[in-house]
CSV table of C-alpha atoms and ligand atoms in Angstrom, one decimal:
chain,number,residue,atom,x,y,z
A,29,MET,CA,-23.5,-23.4,-38.1
A,30,GLU,CA,-25.1,-25.7,-35.6
A,31,ARG,CA,-28.7,-26.7,-35.2
A,32,ILE,CA,-29.7,-26.1,-31.6
A,33,LEU,CA,-33.5,-26.5,-31.8
A,34,ASP,CA,-35.4,-29.6,-32.9
A,35,GLU,CA,-38.3,-28.9,-35.3
A,36,GLU,CA,-40.9,-28.8,-32.5
A,37,GLN,CA,-38.9,-26.3,-30.4
A,38,LEU,CA,-38.3,-24.2,-33.5
A,39,GLN,CA,-42.1,-24.0,-34.2
A,40,LEU,CA,-42.8,-23.3,-30.5
A,41,LEU,CA,-40.2,-20.5,-30.3
A,42,ARG,CA,-41.4,-18.9,-33.6
A,43,ARG,CA,-44.9,-18.8,-32.2
A,44,LYS,CA,-43.9,-17.4,-28.8
A,45,ILE,CA,-41.8,-14.7,-30.5
A,46,ASP,CA,-44.7,-13.8,-32.9
A,47,GLU,CA,-47.2,-13.6,-30.0
A,48,ALA,CA,-45.0,-11.7,-27.6
A,49,ARG,CA,-45.5,-7.9,-27.1
A,50,ARG,CA,-43.4,-7.2,-24.0
A,51,VAL,CA,-40.1,-8.9,-23.9
A,52,ALA,CA,-37.5,-8.9,-21.0
A,53,CYS,CA,-33.9,-10.0,-21.1
A,54,VAL,CA,-32.0,-10.7,-17.8
A,55,CYS,CA,-28.5,-12.0,-16.9
A,56,HIS,CA,-26.3,-12.9,-14.0
A,57,VAL,CA,-25.0,-10.6,-11.3
A,58,ASN,CA,-21.8,-8.6,-12.1
A,59,PRO,CA,-22.6,-8.8,-15.8
A,60,ASP,CA,-19.6,-9.5,-18.0
A,61,GLY,CA,-19.1,-9.0,-21.8
A,62,ASP,CA,-21.1,-12.2,-22.6
A,63,ALA,CA,-23.9,-11.4,-20.2
A,64,MET,CA,-24.2,-7.8,-21.6
A,65,GLY,CA,-23.6,-9.0,-25.2
A,66,SER,CA,-26.3,-11.7,-25.1
A,67,THR,CA,-29.0,-9.6,-23.4
A,68,LEU,CA,-28.3,-6.5,-25.6
A,69,ALA,CA,-28.2,-8.6,-28.8
A,70,ILE,CA,-31.5,-10.2,-28.1
A,71,ALA,CA,-33.1,-6.9,-27.1
A,72,ALA,CA,-31.9,-5.3,-30.3
A,73,TRP,CA,-33.3,-8.3,-32.3
A,74,MET,CA,-36.6,-8.2,-30.5
A,75,MET,CA,-36.9,-4.4,-31.0
A,76,ARG,CA,-36.2,-4.9,-34.7
A,77,LEU,CA,-39.2,-7.2,-34.7
A,78,GLY,CA,-41.3,-4.4,-33.2
A,79,LYS,CA,-41.5,-5.7,-29.6
A,80,GLU,CA,-41.4,-3.5,-26.5
A,81,CYS,CA,-38.2,-4.7,-24.9
A,82,CYS,CA,-36.2,-4.2,-21.7
A,83,VAL,CA,-32.8,-5.4,-20.5
A,84,ILE,CA,-32.6,-5.8,-16.7
A,85,VAL,CA,-29.3,-6.6,-15.0
A,86,PRO,CA,-29.0,-7.4,-11.3
A,87,ASN,CA,-26.3,-4.7,-10.5
A,88,ARG,CA,-23.7,-2.4,-12.0
A,89,PHE,CA,-21.9,-3.5,-15.2
A,90,PRO,CA,-18.3,-2.6,-15.9
A,91,ASP,CA,-17.4,0.8,-17.5
A,92,PHE,CA,-15.5,-0.9,-20.4
A,93,LEU,CA,-18.9,-2.1,-21.7
A,94,ARG,CA,-20.7,1.3,-21.6
A,95,TRP,CA,-20.0,1.9,-25.3
A,96,MET,CA,-22.1,-1.1,-26.2
A,97,PRO,CA,-25.2,-0.4,-28.4
A,98,CYS,CA,-28.2,0.6,-26.1
A,99,ALA,CA,-26.2,0.0,-22.9
A,100,ASP,CA,-27.5,3.3,-21.7
A,101,GLN,CA,-31.0,1.9,-21.7
A,102,VAL,CA,-30.2,-1.0,-19.4
A,103,ILE,CA,-32.2,-1.1,-16.1
A,104,ARG,CA,-30.2,-1.9,-13.0
A,105,TYR,CA,-32.4,-4.1,-10.7
A,106,ASP,CA,-30.6,-2.9,-7.5
A,107,LYS,CA,-31.4,0.8,-8.4
A,108,ASN,CA,-34.9,0.4,-10.0
A,109,THR,CA,-36.4,-2.6,-8.3
A,110,ALA,CA,-40.0,-1.6,-8.5
A,111,LYS,CA,-39.9,-0.6,-12.2
A,112,ALA,CA,-38.1,-3.8,-13.1
A,113,ASP,CA,-40.5,-6.0,-11.1
A,114,ASP,CA,-43.4,-4.2,-12.8
A,115,PHE,CA,-41.9,-4.9,-16.3
A,116,LEU,CA,-41.1,-8.5,-15.5
A,117,ARG,CA,-44.6,-9.1,-14.1
A,118,GLN,CA,-46.1,-7.8,-17.4
A,119,ALA,CA,-43.7,-9.4,-19.8
A,120,ASP,CA,-44.9,-12.3,-22.0
A,121,LEU,CA,-41.5,-13.5,-23.1
A,122,LEU,CA,-38.5,-13.6,-20.8
A,123,TRP,CA,-35.0,-14.4,-22.1
A,124,VAL,CA,-32.7,-15.7,-19.3
A,125,CYS,CA,-29.2,-15.2,-20.7
A,126,ASP,CA,-25.7,-16.4,-19.6
A,127,MET,CA,-27.0,-17.9,-16.3
A,128,ASN,CA,-27.9,-21.5,-15.4
A,129,GLU,CA,-29.9,-20.9,-12.3
A,130,PRO,CA,-31.9,-18.1,-10.6
A,131,SER,CA,-29.5,-17.8,-7.7
A,132,ARG,CA,-26.9,-16.4,-10.2
A,133,ALA,CA,-29.0,-13.3,-10.3
A,134,LEU,CA,-28.6,-12.7,-6.6
A,135,GLU,CA,-31.1,-10.1,-5.6
A,136,MET,CA,-33.2,-10.8,-8.6
A,137,GLU,CA,-33.6,-14.5,-7.6
A,138,GLY,CA,-37.0,-13.9,-6.0
A,139,ILE,CA,-38.7,-12.2,-8.9
A,140,LEU,CA,-37.2,-14.7,-11.4
A,141,CYS,CA,-38.6,-17.6,-9.3
A,142,GLU,CA,-42.0,-15.8,-9.2
A,143,CYS,CA,-41.8,-15.5,-13.0
A,144,SER,CA,-40.9,-19.2,-13.3
A,145,ASP,CA,-43.9,-20.2,-11.2
A,146,CYS,CA,-46.2,-18.0,-13.3
A,147,SER,CA,-44.8,-19.4,-16.5
A,148,ARG,CA,-45.6,-22.9,-15.4
A,149,GLU,CA,-49.0,-22.2,-13.8
A,150,THR,CA,-50.7,-19.6,-16.1
A,151,GLY,CA,-48.8,-20.0,-19.4
A,152,GLY,CA,-49.1,-16.2,-19.7
A,153,LEU,CA,-45.3,-15.9,-19.7
A,154,PHE,CA,-42.8,-17.9,-21.7
A,155,MET,CA,-39.3,-18.2,-20.3
A,156,LEU,CA,-36.3,-19.2,-22.4
A,157,MET,CA,-32.8,-20.0,-21.1
A,158,VAL,CA,-29.9,-19.4,-23.4
A,159,ASP,CA,-26.7,-20.3,-21.7
A,160,HIS,CA,-23.4,-22.2,-21.8
A,161,HIS,CA,-22.8,-23.0,-18.1
A,162,LEU,CA,-22.9,-26.5,-16.7
A,163,HIS,CA,-25.8,-27.8,-14.7
A,164,PRO,CA,-28.8,-25.7,-15.9
A,165,ALA,CA,-31.6,-25.7,-13.3
A,166,GLU,CA,-34.2,-28.1,-14.4
A,167,GLY,CA,-37.8,-26.8,-14.7
A,168,PHE,CA,-36.7,-23.1,-14.2
A,169,CYS,CA,-37.5,-22.1,-17.9
A,170,ASN,CA,-40.0,-23.4,-20.4
A,171,LEU,CA,-37.3,-23.9,-23.0
A,172,GLN,CA,-33.7,-24.5,-22.1
A,173,LEU,CA,-31.0,-23.9,-24.7
A,174,SER,CA,-28.0,-24.8,-22.6
A,175,HIS,CA,-24.8,-25.5,-24.5
A,176,PRO,CA,-21.7,-25.9,-22.2
A,177,ASP,CA,-19.7,-27.0,-25.2
A,178,MET,CA,-20.0,-23.5,-26.7
A,179,CYS,CA,-17.6,-20.7,-26.0
A,180,ALA,CA,-20.2,-18.1,-25.0
A,181,THR,CA,-23.9,-17.5,-24.7
A,182,CYS,CA,-23.4,-15.2,-27.6
A,183,GLU,CA,-22.3,-18.1,-29.7
A,184,VAL,CA,-25.5,-20.0,-28.7
A,185,ILE,CA,-27.5,-17.0,-29.9
A,186,CYS,CA,-25.6,-16.8,-33.1
A,187,HIS,CA,-26.6,-20.4,-34.0
A,188,LEU,CA,-30.1,-19.7,-32.8
A,189,MET,CA,-30.6,-16.7,-35.0
A,190,CYS,CA,-29.2,-18.5,-38.0
A,191,GLN,CA,-31.5,-21.5,-37.5
A,192,MET,CA,-34.4,-19.1,-37.2
A,193,GLY,CA,-33.4,-17.6,-40.6
A,194,GLU,CA,-32.3,-14.3,-39.0
A,195,GLY,CA,-28.6,-14.5,-40.1
A,196,GLY,CA,-29.1,-12.3,-43.1
A,197,ASP,CA,-31.3,-9.7,-41.3
A,198,MET,CA,-29.0,-9.3,-38.3
A,199,SER,CA,-28.2,-5.7,-37.7
A,200,THR,CA,-24.6,-4.4,-37.2
A,201,GLN,CA,-25.6,-3.6,-33.6
A,202,GLU,CA,-26.8,-7.1,-32.9
A,203,ALA,CA,-23.6,-8.5,-34.5
A,204,THR,CA,-21.5,-6.2,-32.4
A,205,CYS,CA,-23.1,-7.3,-29.2
A,206,LEU,CA,-22.6,-11.0,-30.2
A,207,TYR,CA,-19.0,-10.5,-31.1
A,208,THR,CA,-18.3,-8.7,-27.8
A,209,GLY,CA,-19.6,-11.7,-25.8
A,210,MET,CA,-17.6,-14.3,-27.8
A,211,MET,CA,-14.5,-12.2,-27.7
A,212,THR,CA,-14.6,-11.5,-24.0
A,213,ASP,CA,-15.5,-15.1,-22.9
A,214,THR,CA,-12.5,-16.5,-24.9
A,215,GLY,CA,-9.9,-13.8,-24.0
A,216,ALA,CA,-10.0,-12.5,-27.6
A,217,PHE,CA,-10.0,-16.1,-28.9
A,218,THR,CA,-7.0,-17.3,-26.9
A,219,TYR,CA,-8.8,-20.0,-24.9
A,220,ALA,CA,-12.0,-22.1,-25.1
A,221,SER,CA,-12.1,-21.3,-28.8
A,222,THR,CA,-10.7,-24.2,-30.8
A,223,ARG,CA,-14.0,-25.4,-32.4
A,224,SER,CA,-13.9,-24.3,-36.0
A,225,VAL,CA,-17.6,-23.4,-36.0
A,226,ILE,CA,-16.8,-20.4,-33.8
A,227,TYR,CA,-15.0,-18.8,-36.7
A,228,GLU,CA,-18.1,-19.5,-38.9
A,229,CYS,CA,-19.9,-17.3,-36.4
A,230,VAL,CA,-17.2,-14.7,-36.5
A,231,SER,CA,-17.3,-14.7,-40.3
A,232,LEU,CA,-21.1,-14.2,-40.3
A,233,LEU,CA,-20.7,-11.3,-37.8
A,234,LEU,CA,-18.0,-9.7,-40.0
A,235,SER,CA,-20.3,-9.9,-42.9
A,236,ARG,CA,-23.0,-8.1,-40.9
A,237,GLY,CA,-20.6,-5.1,-40.7
A,238,ILE,CA,-18.9,-5.3,-37.3
A,239,ASP,CA,-15.5,-3.5,-36.7
A,240,LYS,CA,-13.8,-6.2,-34.7
A,241,ASP,CA,-10.6,-4.2,-34.1
A,242,LYS,CA,-12.6,-1.3,-32.7
A,243,ILE,CA,-14.6,-3.7,-30.5
A,244,TYR,CA,-11.3,-5.1,-29.2
A,245,ARG,CA,-9.9,-1.6,-28.4
A,246,ASN,CA,-13.2,-0.5,-26.8
A,247,VAL,CA,-13.1,-3.5,-24.4
A,248,PHE,CA,-9.4,-4.1,-23.7
A,249,TRP,CA,-7.7,-0.7,-24.2
A,250,THR,CA,-9.8,1.5,-22.1
A,251,ALA,CA,-8.1,1.0,-18.8
A,252,SER,CA,-8.3,3.7,-16.2
A,253,PRO,CA,-5.0,4.8,-14.6
A,254,ALA,CA,-6.2,3.2,-11.4
A,255,ARG,CA,-6.5,-0.2,-13.2
A,256,MET,CA,-3.0,0.0,-14.5
A,257,ARG,CA,-1.7,0.8,-10.9
A,258,LEU,CA,-3.8,-2.0,-9.6
A,259,ILE,CA,-2.2,-4.5,-12.0
A,260,GLY,CA,1.2,-3.3,-11.0
A,261,TYR,CA,0.3,-3.5,-7.3
A,262,LEU,CA,-1.2,-6.9,-7.5
A,263,LEU,CA,1.6,-8.5,-9.5
A,264,TYR,CA,4.4,-6.8,-7.7
A,265,VAL,CA,3.2,-6.7,-4.1
A,266,LYS,CA,0.4,-9.2,-3.7
A,267,MET,CA,1.1,-12.2,-6.1
A,268,GLU,CA,2.2,-15.2,-4.0
A,269,LEU,CA,3.4,-18.3,-5.8
A,270,ILE,CA,2.5,-21.3,-3.6
A,271,GLN,CA,5.6,-23.4,-3.3
A,272,GLY,CA,5.7,-26.5,-5.4
A,273,MET,CA,2.0,-26.2,-6.3
A,274,ASN,CA,2.1,-24.4,-9.7
A,275,THR,CA,-0.4,-22.0,-8.1
A,276,ALA,CA,-0.6,-18.2,-7.7
A,277,VAL,CA,-2.9,-16.4,-5.3
A,278,MET,CA,-3.5,-12.7,-4.9
A,279,THR,CA,-5.8,-10.9,-2.5
A,280,LEU,CA,-7.5,-7.5,-2.6
A,281,THR,CA,-9.3,-5.7,0.3
A,282,ASN,CA,-11.7,-2.8,0.1
A,283,LYS,CA,-9.1,-0.7,1.9
A,284,GLU,CA,-6.6,-1.4,-0.9
A,285,ARG,CA,-9.3,-0.6,-3.5
A,286,ARG,CA,-9.8,2.8,-1.8
A,287,MET,CA,-6.1,3.4,-1.6
A,288,LEU,CA,-5.7,2.8,-5.4
A,289,GLY,CA,-9.0,4.5,-6.4
A,290,VAL,CA,-10.1,1.2,-7.9
A,291,LYS,CA,-13.7,0.7,-9.2
A,292,ASN,CA,-15.5,-2.6,-9.5
A,293,GLY,CA,-14.8,-3.3,-13.2
A,294,ASP,CA,-11.1,-2.4,-12.8
A,295,THR,CA,-10.3,-5.9,-11.5
A,296,GLU,CA,-11.7,-7.7,-14.6
A,297,GLY,CA,-9.3,-10.3,-16.1
A,298,ILE,CA,-6.3,-9.5,-13.8
A,299,VAL,CA,-6.7,-13.0,-12.3
A,300,ASN,CA,-5.5,-14.4,-15.7
A,301,MET,CA,-2.1,-12.7,-15.7
A,302,PRO,CA,-0.2,-14.9,-13.3
A,303,LEU,CA,-0.9,-17.8,-15.7
A,304,GLN,CA,1.7,-16.3,-18.0
A,305,VAL,CA,4.3,-17.6,-15.5
A,306,GLN,CA,5.9,-20.7,-17.0
A,307,GLY,CA,4.4,-23.9,-15.6
A,308,LEU,CA,1.7,-22.2,-13.6
A,309,ARG,CA,-1.6,-24.1,-13.7
A,310,LEU,CA,-3.9,-22.3,-11.3
A,311,SER,CA,-4.4,-18.6,-10.4
A,312,ALA,CA,-6.8,-17.1,-7.9
A,313,LEU,CA,-7.9,-13.7,-6.9
A,314,ILE,CA,-9.6,-13.5,-3.5
A,315,SER,CA,-11.2,-10.2,-2.8
A,316,GLU,CA,-13.6,-8.6,-0.4
A,317,ASP,CA,-17.1,-8.3,-1.9
A,318,THR,CA,-17.7,-4.6,-2.4
A,319,GLU,CA,-21.4,-4.8,-2.3
A,320,HIS,CA,-21.9,-7.4,0.5
A,321,PRO,CA,-19.8,-6.6,3.5
A,322,GLY,CA,-18.5,-9.7,5.3
A,323,PHE,CA,-18.4,-11.7,2.1
A,324,VAL,CA,-15.4,-12.7,0.1
A,325,LYS,CA,-15.3,-13.5,-3.6
A,326,PHE,CA,-13.1,-16.2,-5.2
A,327,SER,CA,-12.1,-15.9,-8.8
A,328,LEU,CA,-10.1,-18.8,-10.3
A,329,ARG,CA,-8.5,-19.5,-13.6
A,330,SER,CA,-6.6,-22.5,-14.8
A,331,VAL,CA,-4.9,-24.0,-17.9
A,332,ASP,CA,-5.3,-27.3,-19.6
A,333,ASP,CA,-7.3,-30.0,-17.8
A,334,PHE,CA,-7.2,-28.5,-14.3
A,335,PRO,CA,-10.9,-28.3,-13.2
A,336,CYS,CA,-11.2,-25.1,-11.2
A,337,ASN,CA,-15.0,-25.4,-11.2
A,338,GLU,CA,-14.7,-28.6,-9.2
A,339,MET,CA,-12.4,-26.8,-6.7
A,340,SER,CA,-14.9,-23.9,-6.5
A,341,ALA,CA,-17.9,-26.2,-6.0
A,342,ARG,CA,-16.1,-28.3,-3.3
A,343,PHE,CA,-14.5,-25.5,-1.3
A,344,PHE,CA,-15.8,-22.1,-2.2
A,345,ASN,CA,-19.5,-22.5,-2.5
A,346,GLY,CA,-19.4,-21.8,-6.2
A,347,GLY,CA,-18.9,-23.3,-9.6
A,348,GLY,CA,-18.3,-22.2,-13.2
A,349,HIS,CA,-16.3,-23.6,-16.1
A,350,LYS,CA,-13.4,-25.9,-16.2
A,351,ASN,CA,-10.8,-23.1,-16.7
A,352,ALA,CA,-12.8,-20.2,-15.1
A,353,SER,CA,-14.7,-20.5,-11.9
A,354,GLY,CA,-15.7,-18.5,-8.9
A,355,GLY,CA,-17.4,-18.6,-5.5
A,356,ARG,CA,-18.5,-16.6,-2.6
A,357,MET,CA,-18.2,-17.1,1.2
A,358,GLN,CA,-18.9,-15.3,4.4
A,359,CYS,CA,-15.5,-15.0,6.0
A,360,THR,CA,-12.4,-12.8,6.3
A,361,ILE,CA,-9.8,-12.6,3.6
A,362,GLU,CA,-7.3,-14.4,5.9
A,363,GLU,CA,-9.8,-17.2,6.4
A,364,ALA,CA,-10.4,-17.4,2.7
A,365,VAL,CA,-6.7,-17.7,2.0
A,366,GLU,CA,-6.5,-20.6,4.5
A,367,ILE,CA,-9.4,-22.3,2.8
A,368,PHE,CA,-7.7,-21.8,-0.5
A,369,ARG,CA,-4.4,-23.2,0.7
A,370,HIS,CA,-6.3,-26.3,2.0
A,371,ALA,CA,-8.1,-26.7,-1.3
A,372,VAL,CA,-4.8,-26.5,-3.2
A,373,LYS,CA,-3.3,-29.2,-1.0
A,374,GLU,CA,-6.3,-31.4,-1.7
A,375,PHE,CA,-5.8,-30.9,-5.4
A,376,GLU,CA,-2.0,-31.4,-5.3
A,377,PRO,CA,-1.9,-34.5,-7.5
A,378,MET,CA,-3.7,-32.6,-10.3
A,379,LEU,CA,-1.7,-29.4,-9.9
A,380,CYS,CA,1.7,-31.1,-9.9
A,381,ARG,CA,1.5,-33.5,-12.7
B,22,5GP,P1,-15.3,-14.5,-12.4
B,22,5GP,O1,-14.0,-14.9,-12.0
B,22,5GP,O2,-15.2,-13.8,-13.7
B,22,5GP,O3,-16.1,-13.7,-11.4
B,22,5GP,O4,-16.2,-15.8,-12.7
B,22,5GP,C1,-15.8,-16.7,-13.6
B,22,5GP,C2,-16.9,-17.7,-13.8
B,22,5GP,O5,-17.1,-18.5,-12.6
B,22,5GP,C3,-18.2,-17.1,-14.1
B,22,5GP,O6,-18.4,-17.0,-15.5
B,22,5GP,C4,-19.2,-18.1,-13.5
B,22,5GP,O7,-19.4,-19.2,-14.4
B,22,5GP,C5,-18.4,-18.7,-12.3
B,22,5GP,N1,-18.8,-18.1,-11.0
B,22,5GP,C6,-18.3,-17.0,-10.5
B,22,5GP,N2,-18.8,-16.8,-9.2
B,22,5GP,C7,-19.6,-17.8,-9.0
B,22,5GP,C8,-20.4,-18.2,-7.9
B,22,5GP,O8,-20.5,-17.5,-6.8
B,22,5GP,N3,-21.2,-19.3,-8.0
B,22,5GP,C9,-21.1,-20.1,-9.1
B,22,5GP,N4,-21.8,-21.2,-9.2
B,22,5GP,N5,-20.3,-19.8,-10.2
B,22,5GP,C10,-19.6,-18.7,-10.1
B,23,MN,MN1,-20.6,-16.5,-20.7
C-alpha cells in the first residue's frame, strides 16, 4: 500500500479526527460511483468512530447506486439547501471527496467557499480534500490529498485508512463503498487500472468481507428497460462516425429523453460503447442538460494517449482525466456539434496517428 501522508500530516489528521464531533462529506455534481463510494465510505468510518456525520451531495445520484450502504440517508443539496447549509456551518471536519475545486459542486459552490473562508480565518473548521483529479484548487482545503495517478478517490481513501491503521477495522460496508468507487471509475478494472497496488487494495477489501460479484451486478446489471432502448437508439440511430477522424459522436435531446422515458442515470457509461469499434480513439456524447435549460453537456472518452481532457479544457469549458473528460456550455445541440467538429479538426494529428 502507498503512504500518502507525511508524518506531520498524519499527526495533524489524527488530531483533527479525534477532536471532531460533527463531520460532513461532500462531492461533485451528478455524483458517480466514486463520488458516492468515497463520501459514504468516509461517513461510515466516521460514524464507526462515534461522530455525528452527514453526506451532502449537490443533486440527484443515479438509481443504480441506491443500494449502497446508507445511501438513503444522503442529503441532496438542491432539495434541502437550508438543512445542508446549517449542518455545514456547524461542522468541524469537512471531507471534500472526488472533486478538485468548489465549482465542481455547482450550486454548492457558495457554501463551500464560505466554509473554506471560515476554515482559514477561524480554524473552527478543518477541510480535507481527497481526490484524484488534476489541478486541485490551491488554498481551498486545509489539507489536500490529491493523487491524479490513482484510479479513484476510493483508492486514495483505501491507502489513507491503511496508513492510519484502520485497515483491520474497516467494516464490510466501508469496504463495499470503496470497492464500488474503484470498480466504477475503472470500468470494472478494464482501464486506468494497471498499477499493481490497486489489486493490493482489492485484496484488502475482499478480506474485509465484500461480495465483489454482487457489487458488480448491483451496479451494472440493473438497467431499466428505458436504458436498454436508449442504448439501442443511440447506437443505431444517433451514432455518427466522423469520416477519417477515428471519432464517434452521439447527441441526445430532452425531447428524445422524454420519448424513450429516460431518466438521468440511464445515460451513464453509454459514451464508452462506440470505443468498441475497431480503431476508434475518441467518443463523445453531447446532451441537453436536464437541470439547466439552455446548457449542453459534453461527455468524452478516449483510448491510449489521446488527451480528451485537453480537448474539453480548450473547447468545451471543462476538463477531467486523460481518457474521460467533460464540459458544459450555454448553446444549442447543433452549435455544440459544430464546436465539437471544429475541436476534432484541431486535434486531427493526434486522432489519426
Ligand atoms: P462524465 O462524462 O462522466 O460526465 O465526466 C467524466 C469526467 O470528466 C468527470 O469525472 C470529470 O472529471 C470530468 N468532467 C465532466 N464534466 C466536467 C466539467 O463540466 N468541468 C470539468 N472541469 N470537468 C468535467
Ligand atoms: Mn473519481
